[in-house]
Amino acid sequence: MKIETIALKHLLRSKKQFFILFASIVLSMTLAVLLFVVVDKLKTDAGNSFDEIGANILVVPETSSRDLTYESVTAHNSNNRGVFSSRDYISINTIERRDNIATVAPKILQPVSYQNLDFILAGIYFQFEKEIKKWWRIEGEWPFRENEVLLGYKIAGSLNEKNGDELLISGKSFLVTGILTEQGTEEDEIVYANIMTVQNLFGLEDKISFIEVAAYCTTCPIEEIARQISEKIPDASVIIMAEAVKTRENTIDKFASFSIVFSVVILILGFAIVSLMMITSVNHRTKEIEILRSIGYRKAHIADLILVEGAITGLLGGIAGYLIGMSGAVQTIKAIMPAASNIKWDMIPAVYAILISTLLGVLSGIIPAVKAASMEPIESIKRI
Amino acid sequence: MSLIKLLEIEKNYPDGLGEFKALKKVSVSIDSGEFIAITGPSGSGKSTLLTILGVLNPPSKGQIYIDDIDVYSLSGDRQADFRQTYIGFVFQDLHLVPYLTALENVLLPLAISLYPGKEQKKMAKEVLNRVGLGDKYHRLPGKLSGGEKSRVAIARAIVNKPRIILADEPTGSLDSGTGNEIMKLFQSLNNEGITVILVTHNNENKKYVKKNFLVRDGLIEVNQKWV
């Protein structure tokens, strides 16, 4: 027989006491795991949503002249250099981390004049812009046909154009179907048309001025995605939009901090209760502990006995708490996020959860163990 | 040859503003293989003497040598080791651990020894067989009679093969027949050379002991015969 056996026998045969200790650990581990997993899933989901609604990578040609600009990209004349081809745009979807690419939105920029006003005509894929700029609000309708345009807020005012009006650009008549609400950016001064219409109108077939990319960066550093794009398009400057990344990180960090702080608080409270119950148990076992001291148990043996009980309870409670917490998290996520992907039952988080629980079980036993070890054998004899 | 030597042992307990002298400059020697009864009126210092002999209660003054070792000069851990090696206790209330079976209770002193598990079990079963509980290894204390509990306590005290057994009123709560059986068990252990020292009030135990320490007012009167 070993000290561990005595600890195990005590737990198994003192069922009521063990059940209370075990239930406390299971409850706190369940709550901590449930909260952590659900918030982690929310964090991932929020991160992905964040990534989808704004470009976090800008792929631009290496040019430097300043003219009319959009997203810091200069709009050149029709015969400009430094533009990409459709092949470059497609190649972004072939990088190793292509699963992290949410949306690729290529654009062609062309400086034009109308009613003595110089402005940029941006050729875009409207379906991709809808994805990448979910905050855009349109008065009217998104353009659908090849001759339909969307006007920025200011340019609409400058040109005095409304929905349903016609616009003549380079000899082609366009119908205004929508006006973008005020953005407070360069976007207010742009006219948006179908990318292929602009390419054909100005003889820029297969040309692209720049590309906006929305990438999921929860599972992959954005720097790595940018590096892989650079490899595919060597002549491009691949710019990480630091502001977007920083905002994302700040938002996501709040989720992470929330889940960690609350999980830790729950665990500390749970195990403080366990510690108090173990102290009560030690008080009830005074006679037994003093007898063990009388028959030759050192203080360290008594401390071991109590710590092993804490470890066993923590281990078993951790296993049960993890299983219940994960099951609860799966059901909670199904209920609050029906569209979310399933949670993975990975071994590594399970091992961490069980190790933490076991460690906390031992930590909870420290004060009771010190108390038990400080009991002197003489006390039991005095009562005889 | 003296196994235990008490040299001018004093034990004082705080008593209000003063001190109560439980033992007053007591000096006695106990040879190896003796069978001693400590008797005396209540409050005379019997239990104090027993706890001092058991390395559980340091004297206020004086020294005690067991096997020529100044036991109270040892560190706390060494005192614990000493108790485990040299002394077997049989407590008045037996103090069996309620959640351990008879076999597991007997295994308790061995759990901190270097004996391998199989050897431990063999030793524990041997002593349980010796005290007549060969068929009750797996009974919890709550399912044993008073006499059987006493036997388990004795088995636990001797499983480590101690040189000294200290027992406090081992027959106090037993009927006469069972009490005699327990005393015969102590006698047979003593016949094997183990020094047995017990506190008792029971006159029926006279026939088993070889020497009597009569404790009275903190002093010890050594009688070669318990009269």
Coordinates of C-alpha atoms in Angstrom, one line a residue:
Chain A
M1 CA 0.0 0.0 0.0
K2 CA 1.1 3.5 -0.8
I3 CA 0.0 6.9 0.4
E4 CA -1.8 7.4 -2.9
T5 CA -3.8 4.2 -2.1
I6 CA -4.9 5.6 1.2
A7 CA -6.0 8.9 -0.5
L8 CA -7.9 7.0 -3.1
K9 CA -9.6 4.7 -0.5
H10 CA -10.6 7.8 1.5
L11 CA -12.2 9.4 -1.5
L12 CA -14.0 6.3 -2.6
R13 CA -15.3 5.3 0.8
S14 CA -16.2 8.8 2.0
K15 CA -18.6 9.1 -0.9
K16 CA -20.6 12.1 0.4
Q17 CA -17.6 14.2 1.0
F18 CA -16.0 13.1 -2.3
F19 CA -19.1 13.8 -4.2
I20 CA -19.3 17.4 -2.9
L21 CA -15.6 18.0 -3.7
F22 CA -16.0 16.4 -7.1
A23 CA -19.2 18.2 -7.9
S24 CA -17.6 21.6 -7.1
I25 CA -14.7 20.9 -9.4
V26 CA -16.9 19.6 -12.1
L27 CA -19.1 22.6 -11.9
S28 CA -16.3 25.1 -12.0
M29 CA -14.5 23.3 -14.8
T30 CA -17.7 22.9 -16.8
L31 CA -18.4 26.6 -16.5
A32 CA -14.9 27.6 -17.3
V33 CA -14.6 25.2 -20.3
L34 CA -18.1 26.2 -21.6
L35 CA -17.4 29.9 -21.3
F36 CA -13.9 29.6 -22.8
V37 CA -15.0 27.5 -25.8
V38 CA -18.1 29.5 -26.5
V39 CA -16.3 32.8 -26.3
D40 CA -13.4 31.4 -28.3
K41 CA -15.9 30.4 -31.0
L42 CA -17.5 33.8 -30.9
K43 CA -14.1 35.3 -31.1
T44 CA -13.2 33.3 -34.2
D45 CA -16.6 34.1 -35.7
A46 CA -16.2 37.8 -35.0
G47 CA -12.7 37.7 -36.4
N48 CA -14.0 36.1 -39.6
S49 CA -16.8 38.5 -39.9
F50 CA -14.4 41.3 -39.3
D51 CA -12.1 40.0 -42.0
E52 CA -15.0 39.6 -44.5
I53 CA -16.2 43.2 -44.2
G54 CA -13.1 45.1 -45.0
A55 CA -9.9 44.6 -47.0
N56 CA -6.9 44.0 -44.8
I57 CA -4.5 43.6 -47.7
L58 CA -4.0 46.0 -50.6
V59 CA -2.1 44.8 -53.7
V60 CA -0.9 47.8 -55.7
P61 CA 1.6 48.3 -58.6
E62 CA 5.0 49.8 -57.7
T63 CA 4.3 53.3 -59.1
S64 CA 4.8 56.7 -57.4
S65 CA 3.3 59.5 -59.4
R66 CA 0.5 61.4 -57.7
D67 CA -2.6 62.2 -59.7
L68 CA -6.2 61.3 -58.9
T69 CA -6.1 58.6 -56.3
Y70 CA -8.3 56.0 -54.7
E71 CA -7.2 53.9 -51.7
S72 CA -3.8 55.6 -52.2
V73 CA -3.6 54.2 -55.7
T74 CA -3.0 56.6 -58.5
A75 CA -5.3 56.6 -61.5
H76 CA -3.2 56.9 -64.6
N77 CA -4.0 57.5 -68.2
S78 CA -5.1 54.6 -70.4
N79 CA -1.7 53.8 -71.6
N80 CA -0.3 53.7 -68.0
R81 CA 2.2 51.2 -66.8
G82 CA 2.2 49.3 -63.5
V83 CA -1.1 47.6 -63.9
F84 CA -1.9 44.0 -63.2
S85 CA -3.4 41.4 -65.4
S86 CA -6.4 39.1 -64.7
R87 CA -3.8 36.3 -64.3
D88 CA -2.3 38.2 -61.3
Y89 CA -5.7 38.6 -59.8
I90 CA -6.6 34.9 -60.2
S91 CA -3.2 33.9 -58.8
I92 CA -4.1 35.3 -55.4
N93 CA -6.6 32.5 -55.1
T94 CA -3.8 29.9 -55.7
I95 CA -1.6 30.8 -52.7
E96 CA -0.9 28.1 -50.2
R97 CA -3.1 29.8 -47.6
R98 CA -5.9 30.2 -50.1
D99 CA -8.4 28.9 -47.6
N100 CA -7.8 32.1 -45.6
I101 CA -8.8 34.3 -48.5
A102 CA -12.4 35.6 -48.0
T103 CA -12.7 38.0 -50.9
V104 CA -10.6 39.3 -53.7
A105 CA -11.8 42.6 -55.2
P106 CA -9.9 43.8 -58.3
K107 CA -10.4 47.3 -59.6
I108 CA -9.5 49.3 -62.7
L109 CA -9.2 53.1 -62.3
Q110 CA -9.5 55.5 -65.2
P111 CA -9.4 59.3 -64.9
V112 CA -12.3 60.9 -66.9
S113 CA -13.9 64.3 -67.4
Y114 CA -17.6 65.1 -67.5
Q115 CA -19.1 68.6 -67.3
N116 CA -15.6 70.0 -66.9
L117 CA -15.1 68.0 -63.8
D118 CA -12.1 65.5 -63.5
F119 CA -12.9 62.4 -61.5
I120 CA -12.1 58.7 -61.3
L121 CA -14.2 56.1 -63.0
A122 CA -13.6 52.9 -61.0
G123 CA -14.3 49.6 -62.7
I124 CA -15.3 47.0 -60.1
Y125 CA -17.1 43.7 -59.6
F126 CA -20.1 44.9 -57.7
Q127 CA -20.7 41.4 -56.1
F128 CA -17.2 41.5 -54.6
E129 CA -17.6 45.1 -53.4
K130 CA -20.8 44.2 -51.7
E131 CA -18.9 41.5 -49.8
I132 CA -15.9 43.5 -49.0
K133 CA -17.7 46.8 -48.0
K134 CA -20.7 45.6 -46.1
W135 CA -21.0 49.0 -44.5
W136 CA -21.8 50.7 -47.8
R137 CA -25.4 52.0 -47.9
I138 CA -26.9 52.9 -51.3
E139 CA -29.7 55.2 -52.1
G140 CA -31.3 53.4 -55.0
E141 CA -30.1 50.1 -56.3
W142 CA -26.7 48.4 -56.8
P143 CA -25.8 48.6 -60.6
F144 CA -26.6 45.3 -62.4
R145 CA -26.3 45.9 -66.1
E146 CA -23.1 46.8 -68.0
N147 CA -24.2 50.4 -68.5
E148 CA -25.3 51.1 -64.9
V149 CA -23.2 53.2 -62.5
L150 CA -23.1 54.0 -58.8
L151 CA -22.0 57.5 -57.8
G152 CA -20.1 58.6 -54.8
Y153 CA -21.9 61.0 -52.6
K154 CA -19.9 64.2 -53.4
I155 CA -19.5 63.5 -57.2
A156 CA -23.2 63.0 -57.4
G157 CA -23.7 66.5 -55.9
S158 CA -21.0 68.0 -58.1
L159 CA -22.5 66.6 -61.2
N160 CA -26.0 67.2 -60.0
E161 CA -27.0 63.7 -60.9
K162 CA -29.8 61.7 -59.3
N163 CA -30.9 58.1 -59.6
G164 CA -32.4 57.5 -63.1
D165 CA -30.3 60.3 -64.7
E166 CA -27.9 59.6 -67.5
L167 CA -24.2 60.2 -67.6
L168 CA -22.1 60.4 -70.8
I169 CA -18.5 59.2 -70.2
S170 CA -16.1 58.8 -73.2
G171 CA -19.1 58.6 -75.5
K172 CA -20.9 55.9 -73.6
S173 CA -24.2 56.6 -71.9
F174 CA -24.5 55.3 -68.3
L175 CA -27.7 55.1 -66.2
V176 CA -27.3 56.2 -62.5
T177 CA -29.0 53.4 -60.4
G178 CA -27.6 54.3 -57.0
I179 CA -25.8 56.9 -54.9
L180 CA -23.5 55.9 -52.1
T181 CA -24.3 57.5 -48.8
E182 CA -21.5 59.8 -47.5
Q183 CA -18.4 57.9 -46.5
G184 CA -16.1 60.8 -45.6
T185 CA -13.4 59.2 -47.8
E186 CA -12.2 59.3 -51.4
E187 CA -15.0 56.9 -52.2
D188 CA -17.4 60.0 -52.2
E189 CA -15.7 61.3 -55.3
I190 CA -15.7 58.1 -57.4
V191 CA -18.0 56.9 -60.1
Y192 CA -18.3 53.1 -60.1
A193 CA -19.1 51.0 -63.1
N194 CA -18.8 47.4 -64.1
I195 CA -15.1 46.4 -64.4
M196 CA -15.4 44.9 -67.9
T197 CA -17.3 47.9 -69.2
V198 CA -14.5 50.2 -68.1
Q199 CA -11.8 47.9 -69.5
N200 CA -13.6 47.7 -72.9
L201 CA -14.4 51.4 -73.0
F202 CA -10.8 52.5 -72.5
G203 CA -9.0 49.6 -74.3
L204 CA -7.7 48.2 -71.0
E205 CA -8.9 44.6 -71.5
D206 CA -7.4 42.3 -68.9
K207 CA -5.9 45.2 -67.0
I208 CA -6.3 45.8 -63.3
S209 CA -5.1 48.8 -61.3
F210 CA -5.1 47.3 -57.9
I211 CA -6.6 44.6 -55.8
E212 CA -8.2 44.6 -52.4
V213 CA -8.1 41.4 -50.4
A214 CA -10.1 40.4 -47.3
A215 CA -8.2 37.6 -45.6
Y216 CA -9.2 35.6 -42.5
C217 CA -6.4 36.0 -40.1
T218 CA -7.6 34.0 -37.1
T219 CA -5.6 30.9 -38.0
C220 CA -2.8 32.6 -39.9
P221 CA -0.7 35.7 -39.4
I222 CA -1.6 38.2 -42.1
E223 CA 2.1 38.8 -42.8
E224 CA 2.3 35.2 -44.0
I225 CA -0.7 35.7 -46.4
A226 CA 0.9 38.9 -47.7
R227 CA 4.2 37.2 -48.2
Q228 CA 2.6 34.4 -50.2
I229 CA 0.8 37.0 -52.4
S230 CA 4.1 38.8 -53.0
E231 CA 5.5 35.5 -54.2
K232 CA 2.7 35.1 -56.7
I233 CA 2.9 38.7 -57.9
P234 CA 6.5 39.7 -57.6
D235 CA 6.0 43.2 -59.2
A236 CA 3.4 44.2 -56.7
S237 CA 3.6 46.1 -53.4
V238 CA 1.5 44.0 -51.0
I239 CA 0.4 46.4 -48.2
I240 CA -1.0 45.2 -44.9
M241 CA -3.6 47.7 -43.9
A242 CA -2.3 48.2 -40.4
E243 CA -5.3 50.1 -39.2
A244 CA -7.7 47.4 -40.2
V245 CA -5.5 44.7 -38.6
K246 CA -5.1 46.8 -35.4
T247 CA -8.8 47.4 -35.1
R248 CA -9.4 43.7 -35.6
E249 CA -6.8 42.7 -33.1
N250 CA -8.2 45.2 -30.5
T251 CA -11.7 43.8 -31.0
I252 CA -10.6 40.2 -30.9
D253 CA -8.3 40.8 -27.9
K254 CA -11.3 42.0 -25.9
F255 CA -13.1 38.7 -26.6
A256 CA -9.9 36.8 -25.6
S257 CA -9.4 38.8 -22.4
F258 CA -13.1 38.4 -21.5
S259 CA -13.0 34.7 -21.8
I260 CA -9.7 34.3 -20.0
V261 CA -10.6 36.6 -17.1
F262 CA -14.0 35.0 -16.5
S263 CA -12.7 31.5 -16.8
V264 CA -9.9 32.2 -14.4
V265 CA -12.3 33.9 -12.0
I266 CA -14.7 30.9 -12.1
L267 CA -11.8 28.5 -11.6
I268 CA -10.4 30.5 -8.7
L269 CA -13.8 30.7 -7.0
G270 CA -14.5 27.0 -7.6
F271 CA -11.2 25.9 -6.2
A272 CA -11.3 28.3 -3.3
I273 CA -14.6 26.5 -2.3
V274 CA -12.9 23.2 -2.8
S275 CA -10.0 24.4 -0.6
L276 CA -12.4 25.4 2.2
M277 CA -14.2 22.1 2.0
M278 CA -10.9 20.3 2.2
I279 CA -10.0 22.3 5.3
T280 CA -13.3 21.3 6.9
S281 CA -12.5 17.7 5.9
V282 CA -9.1 17.9 7.6
N283 CA -10.7 19.3 10.7
H284 CA -13.0 16.2 10.8
R285 CA -10.0 13.9 10.3
T286 CA -7.9 15.3 13.1
K287 CA -7.9 12.1 15.0
E288 CA -7.0 10.0 12.0
I289 CA -4.1 12.4 11.0
E290 CA -2.7 12.4 14.6
I291 CA -2.8 8.7 14.7
L292 CA -0.9 8.5 11.5
R293 CA 1.7 10.9 12.9
S294 CA 1.9 8.7 16.1
I295 CA 2.7 5.6 14.1
G296 CA 5.5 7.3 12.2
Y297 CA 4.1 9.4 9.4
R298 CA 6.2 12.5 8.8
K299 CA 4.6 15.9 8.2
A300 CA 5.5 15.5 4.5
H301 CA 3.6 12.1 4.4
I302 CA 0.5 13.8 5.8
A303 CA 0.8 16.7 3.4
D304 CA 1.2 14.2 0.5
L305 CA -2.0 12.4 1.6
I306 CA -4.0 15.6 1.4
L307 CA -2.4 16.8 -1.8
V308 CA -2.9 13.5 -3.6
E309 CA -6.6 13.7 -2.6
G310 CA -6.7 17.1 -4.2
A311 CA -4.9 15.9 -7.3
I312 CA -7.2 12.9 -7.7
T313 CA -10.3 15.0 -7.3
G314 CA -8.9 17.6 -9.6
L315 CA -8.0 15.0 -12.2
L316 CA -11.4 13.3 -12.2
G317 CA -13.3 16.6 -11.9
G318 CA -11.3 17.9 -14.8
I319 CA -12.1 15.0 -17.1
A320 CA -15.8 15.2 -16.2
G321 CA -15.9 19.0 -16.3
Y322 CA -14.2 19.0 -19.7
L323 CA -16.6 16.5 -21.2
I324 CA -19.7 18.3 -19.8
G325 CA -18.3 21.7 -20.6
M326 CA -17.6 20.8 -24.2
S327 CA -21.0 19.1 -24.6
G328 CA -22.6 22.2 -23.2
A329 CA -20.5 24.5 -25.5
V330 CA -21.5 22.5 -28.6
Q331 CA -25.2 22.8 -27.7
T332 CA -24.8 26.5 -26.8
I333 CA -23.1 27.3 -30.0
K334 CA -25.7 25.4 -32.0
A335 CA -28.4 27.4 -30.2
I336 CA -26.8 30.9 -30.6
M337 CA -24.9 30.4 -33.8
P338 CA -26.7 27.9 -36.0
A339 CA -24.5 28.7 -39.0
A340 CA -21.2 28.2 -37.2
S341 CA -19.0 25.2 -37.9
N342 CA -18.8 22.4 -35.4
I343 CA -16.4 22.6 -32.5
K344 CA -13.5 20.2 -32.7
W345 CA -12.9 17.9 -29.8
D346 CA -9.1 18.2 -29.9
M347 CA -6.9 16.2 -27.5
I348 CA -4.5 19.1 -26.7
P349 CA -7.1 21.5 -25.2
A350 CA -8.5 18.5 -23.3
V351 CA -5.1 17.6 -21.9
Y352 CA -4.5 21.3 -20.9
A353 CA -7.9 21.5 -19.2
I354 CA -7.3 18.3 -17.3
L355 CA -3.8 19.3 -16.3
I356 CA -5.0 22.7 -15.1
S357 CA -7.8 21.1 -13.1
T358 CA -5.3 18.6 -11.5
L359 CA -2.9 21.4 -10.8
L360 CA -5.7 23.5 -9.2
G361 CA -6.8 20.5 -7.2
V362 CA -3.2 20.3 -5.8
L363 CA -3.2 24.0 -5.2
S364 CA -6.5 23.8 -3.4
G365 CA -5.0 21.2 -1.1
I366 CA -2.0 23.2 -0.1
I367 CA -3.6 25.1 2.8
P368 CA -5.4 22.0 4.1
A369 CA -2.2 20.0 3.7
V370 CA -0.2 22.5 5.7
K371 CA -2.9 22.5 8.4
A372 CA -3.0 18.7 8.5
A373 CA 0.8 18.4 8.5
S374 CA 1.1 20.8 11.4
M375 CA -1.0 18.5 13.7
E376 CA 1.1 17.0 16.5
P377 CA 0.6 13.3 17.4
I378 CA 0.3 14.1 21.1
E379 CA -3.1 15.7 20.6
S380 CA -4.7 12.3 20.0
I381 CA -3.1 10.8 23.0
K382 CA -4.2 13.7 25.2
R383 CA -7.8 12.9 24.4
I384 CA -7.4 9.2 25.5
Chain B
M1 CA 20.5 -4.5 29.5
S2 CA 18.6 -1.3 29.6
L3 CA 16.5 -0.6 26.5
I4 CA 14.9 2.5 27.9
K5 CA 16.5 5.0 30.3
L6 CA 14.6 7.9 31.8
L7 CA 17.0 10.4 33.5
E8 CA 15.4 13.0 35.9
I9 CA 12.4 13.5 33.7
E10 CA 10.1 16.3 34.6
K11 CA 6.9 17.3 32.8
N12 CA 5.1 20.5 33.7
Y13 CA 1.9 21.7 32.2
P14 CA 0.6 25.3 32.5
D15 CA -2.0 25.5 35.2
G16 CA -3.6 29.0 35.6
L17 CA -0.8 31.3 36.5
G18 CA 1.4 28.5 37.7
E19 CA 2.5 25.0 36.6
F20 CA 1.2 21.6 37.3
K21 CA 4.0 19.1 37.7
A22 CA 2.8 15.8 36.1
L23 CA 6.2 14.1 36.5
K24 CA 8.8 15.1 39.1
K25 CA 12.4 14.1 38.4
V26 CA 11.6 10.6 37.4
S27 CA 14.5 8.2 36.7
V28 CA 13.8 4.6 35.7
S29 CA 15.3 2.0 33.5
I30 CA 13.5 -0.6 31.4
D31 CA 15.2 -3.7 30.1
S32 CA 14.6 -5.2 26.8
G33 CA 11.9 -7.9 27.0
E34 CA 10.2 -6.6 30.1
F35 CA 6.4 -6.6 30.4
I36 CA 5.4 -3.6 32.5
A37 CA 2.1 -2.3 33.8
I38 CA 1.8 1.4 34.6
T39 CA -0.8 1.8 37.2
G40 CA -2.0 4.6 39.5
P41 CA -5.0 6.8 40.2
S42 CA -6.5 9.1 37.6
G43 CA -4.5 12.2 36.9
S44 CA -1.4 10.7 38.5
G45 CA 0.7 11.1 35.3
K46 CA 0.3 7.6 33.7
S47 CA -0.6 8.8 30.2
T48 CA 2.1 11.5 30.4
L49 CA 4.7 8.8 31.1
L50 CA 3.4 6.7 28.3
T51 CA 3.5 9.6 25.8
I52 CA 7.0 10.5 26.8
L53 CA 8.1 6.9 26.4
G54 CA 6.3 6.9 23.0
V55 CA 8.4 9.9 21.7
L56 CA 5.2 11.9 21.4
N57 CA 5.6 14.4 24.2
P58 CA 8.9 15.9 25.0
P59 CA 9.7 16.2 28.7
S60 CA 10.2 19.7 30.3
K61 CA 13.5 18.6 31.7
G62 CA 15.6 15.5 31.7
Q63 CA 16.5 13.0 29.0
I64 CA 15.2 9.7 27.7
Y65 CA 17.4 7.2 25.9
I66 CA 16.0 4.4 23.9
D67 CA 18.5 2.0 22.6
D68 CA 21.1 4.6 23.6
I69 CA 19.5 7.2 21.4
D70 CA 18.6 10.6 23.0
V71 CA 15.3 10.5 21.3
Y72 CA 14.1 14.0 22.0
S73 CA 17.3 15.5 20.5
L74 CA 16.2 14.1 17.2
S75 CA 14.5 16.3 14.6
G76 CA 10.7 16.0 14.1
D77 CA 11.1 13.8 11.0
R78 CA 13.7 11.6 12.8
Q79 CA 11.4 11.2 15.8
A80 CA 8.6 10.1 13.4
D81 CA 11.0 7.6 11.8
F82 CA 12.0 6.4 15.3
R83 CA 8.4 5.8 16.2
Q84 CA 7.8 3.9 13.0
T85 CA 10.8 1.6 13.6
Y86 CA 10.9 1.1 17.4
I87 CA 7.4 1.6 18.7
G88 CA 4.0 0.0 18.2
F89 CA 1.0 1.8 19.7
V90 CA -2.3 0.4 20.8
F91 CA -4.6 3.3 21.7
Q92 CA -7.3 3.0 24.2
D93 CA -10.0 3.8 21.6
L94 CA -8.0 1.8 19.1
H95 CA -8.4 4.6 16.5
L96 CA -8.7 2.4 13.5
V97 CA -9.2 4.3 10.3
P98 CA -12.9 3.9 9.5
Y99 CA -12.7 3.9 5.7
L100 CA -9.9 1.2 5.6
T101 CA -10.4 -2.5 5.9
A102 CA -8.8 -4.6 8.6
L103 CA -6.0 -5.5 6.2
E104 CA -5.5 -1.8 5.1
N105 CA -5.4 -0.6 8.7
V106 CA -2.6 -3.1 9.4
L107 CA -0.9 -1.9 6.2
L108 CA -0.9 1.7 7.3
P109 CA 2.6 1.7 9.1
L110 CA 4.0 -0.2 6.0
A111 CA 2.7 2.4 3.5
I112 CA 5.6 4.7 4.4
S113 CA 8.2 1.8 4.5
L114 CA 10.5 0.6 1.8
Y115 CA 8.8 -2.8 1.6
P116 CA 7.4 -3.6 -1.8
G117 CA 3.6 -3.9 -2.1
K118 CA 3.6 -7.7 -2.2
E119 CA 5.8 -8.0 0.8
Q120 CA 3.7 -5.5 2.7
K121 CA 0.6 -7.6 2.1
K122 CA 2.3 -10.8 3.1
M123 CA 3.5 -9.2 6.4
A124 CA 0.0 -7.7 7.1
K125 CA -1.8 -11.0 6.5
E126 CA 0.7 -12.9 8.6
V127 CA 0.0 -10.7 11.6
L128 CA -3.7 -10.7 11.1
N129 CA -3.6 -14.5 10.9
R130 CA -1.6 -14.5 14.1
V131 CA -4.2 -12.4 16.0
G132 CA -6.9 -14.7 14.7
L133 CA -8.4 -12.5 12.0
G134 CA -7.3 -14.5 8.9
D135 CA -10.9 -14.6 7.7
K136 CA -11.6 -10.9 8.1
Y137 CA -9.0 -9.1 6.0
H138 CA -11.6 -7.1 4.1
R139 CA -14.0 -6.1 6.9
L140 CA -14.3 -2.4 7.6
P141 CA -13.9 -1.5 11.4
G142 CA -17.6 -0.8 11.6
K143 CA -18.3 -4.5 10.9
L144 CA -15.9 -5.8 13.5
S145 CA -16.6 -6.6 17.2
G146 CA -14.8 -4.8 20.0
G147 CA -12.4 -7.7 20.5
E148 CA -11.7 -8.0 16.8
K149 CA -11.0 -4.2 16.6
S150 CA -8.5 -4.6 19.4
R151 CA -6.8 -7.5 17.5
V152 CA -6.6 -5.3 14.4
A153 CA -5.0 -2.5 16.5
I154 CA -2.5 -5.0 17.9
A155 CA -1.8 -6.3 14.4
R156 CA -1.2 -2.7 13.3
A157 CA 1.2 -2.2 16.2
I158 CA 3.3 -5.2 15.6
V159 CA 3.4 -5.4 11.8
N160 CA 6.5 -3.3 11.6
K161 CA 8.2 -5.7 14.1
P162 CA 8.8 -3.0 16.8
R163 CA 11.0 -3.5 19.8
I164 CA 8.5 -1.8 22.1
I165 CA 4.7 -2.0 22.3
L166 CA 2.9 0.8 24.2
A167 CA -0.7 0.1 25.0
D168 CA -3.2 2.3 26.8
E169 CA -6.0 0.5 28.6
P170 CA -6.0 -2.2 25.9
T171 CA -8.6 -4.3 27.7
G172 CA -10.6 -1.3 29.1
S173 CA -13.6 -1.7 26.9
L174 CA -13.6 -5.5 26.5
D175 CA -15.4 -8.2 28.5
S176 CA -13.3 -10.4 30.7
G177 CA -12.9 -13.3 28.3
T178 CA -11.9 -11.1 25.4
G179 CA -9.6 -9.1 27.6
N180 CA -7.8 -12.2 28.7
E181 CA -7.3 -13.2 25.1
I182 CA -5.8 -9.8 24.2
M183 CA -3.5 -10.0 27.3
K184 CA -2.4 -13.5 26.2
L185 CA -1.5 -12.0 22.8
F186 CA 0.6 -9.4 24.5
Q187 CA 2.2 -12.1 26.6
S188 CA 3.1 -14.2 23.5
L189 CA 4.6 -11.1 21.9
N190 CA 6.6 -10.4 25.1
N191 CA 7.8 -14.0 25.0
E192 CA 9.3 -13.3 21.6
G193 CA 11.4 -10.5 23.2
I194 CA 9.2 -7.5 22.5
T195 CA 9.1 -5.0 25.4
V196 CA 5.5 -4.4 26.4
I197 CA 4.4 -1.4 28.5
L198 CA 0.8 -0.9 29.2
V199 CA -1.3 1.5 31.2
T200 CA -4.1 -0.4 32.9
H201 CA -6.5 -0.3 35.8
N202 CA -7.6 -3.9 35.3
N203 CA -6.4 -6.1 38.2
E204 CA -7.1 -9.2 36.1
N205 CA -4.0 -8.2 34.1
K206 CA -1.7 -8.8 37.1
K207 CA -1.0 -12.4 36.1
Y208 CA 0.5 -11.4 32.8
V209 CA 2.9 -8.6 33.7
K210 CA 6.3 -8.9 35.1
K211 CA 6.8 -5.5 36.7
N212 CA 4.6 -2.6 37.9
F213 CA 5.2 1.1 37.8
L214 CA 2.9 2.7 40.2
V215 CA 2.6 6.4 39.4
R216 CA 1.4 8.6 42.2
D217 CA 1.7 12.4 42.5
G218 CA 4.2 12.6 39.6
L219 CA 6.5 10.0 41.1
I220 CA 7.1 6.4 40.1
E221 CA 7.3 3.5 42.5
V222 CA 8.9 0.5 40.7
N223 CA 7.5 -2.8 42.0
Q224 CA 9.0 -6.1 40.9
K225 CA 5.6 -7.5 41.4
W226 CA 2.1 -6.0 40.9
V227 CA 0.5 -6.4 44.2

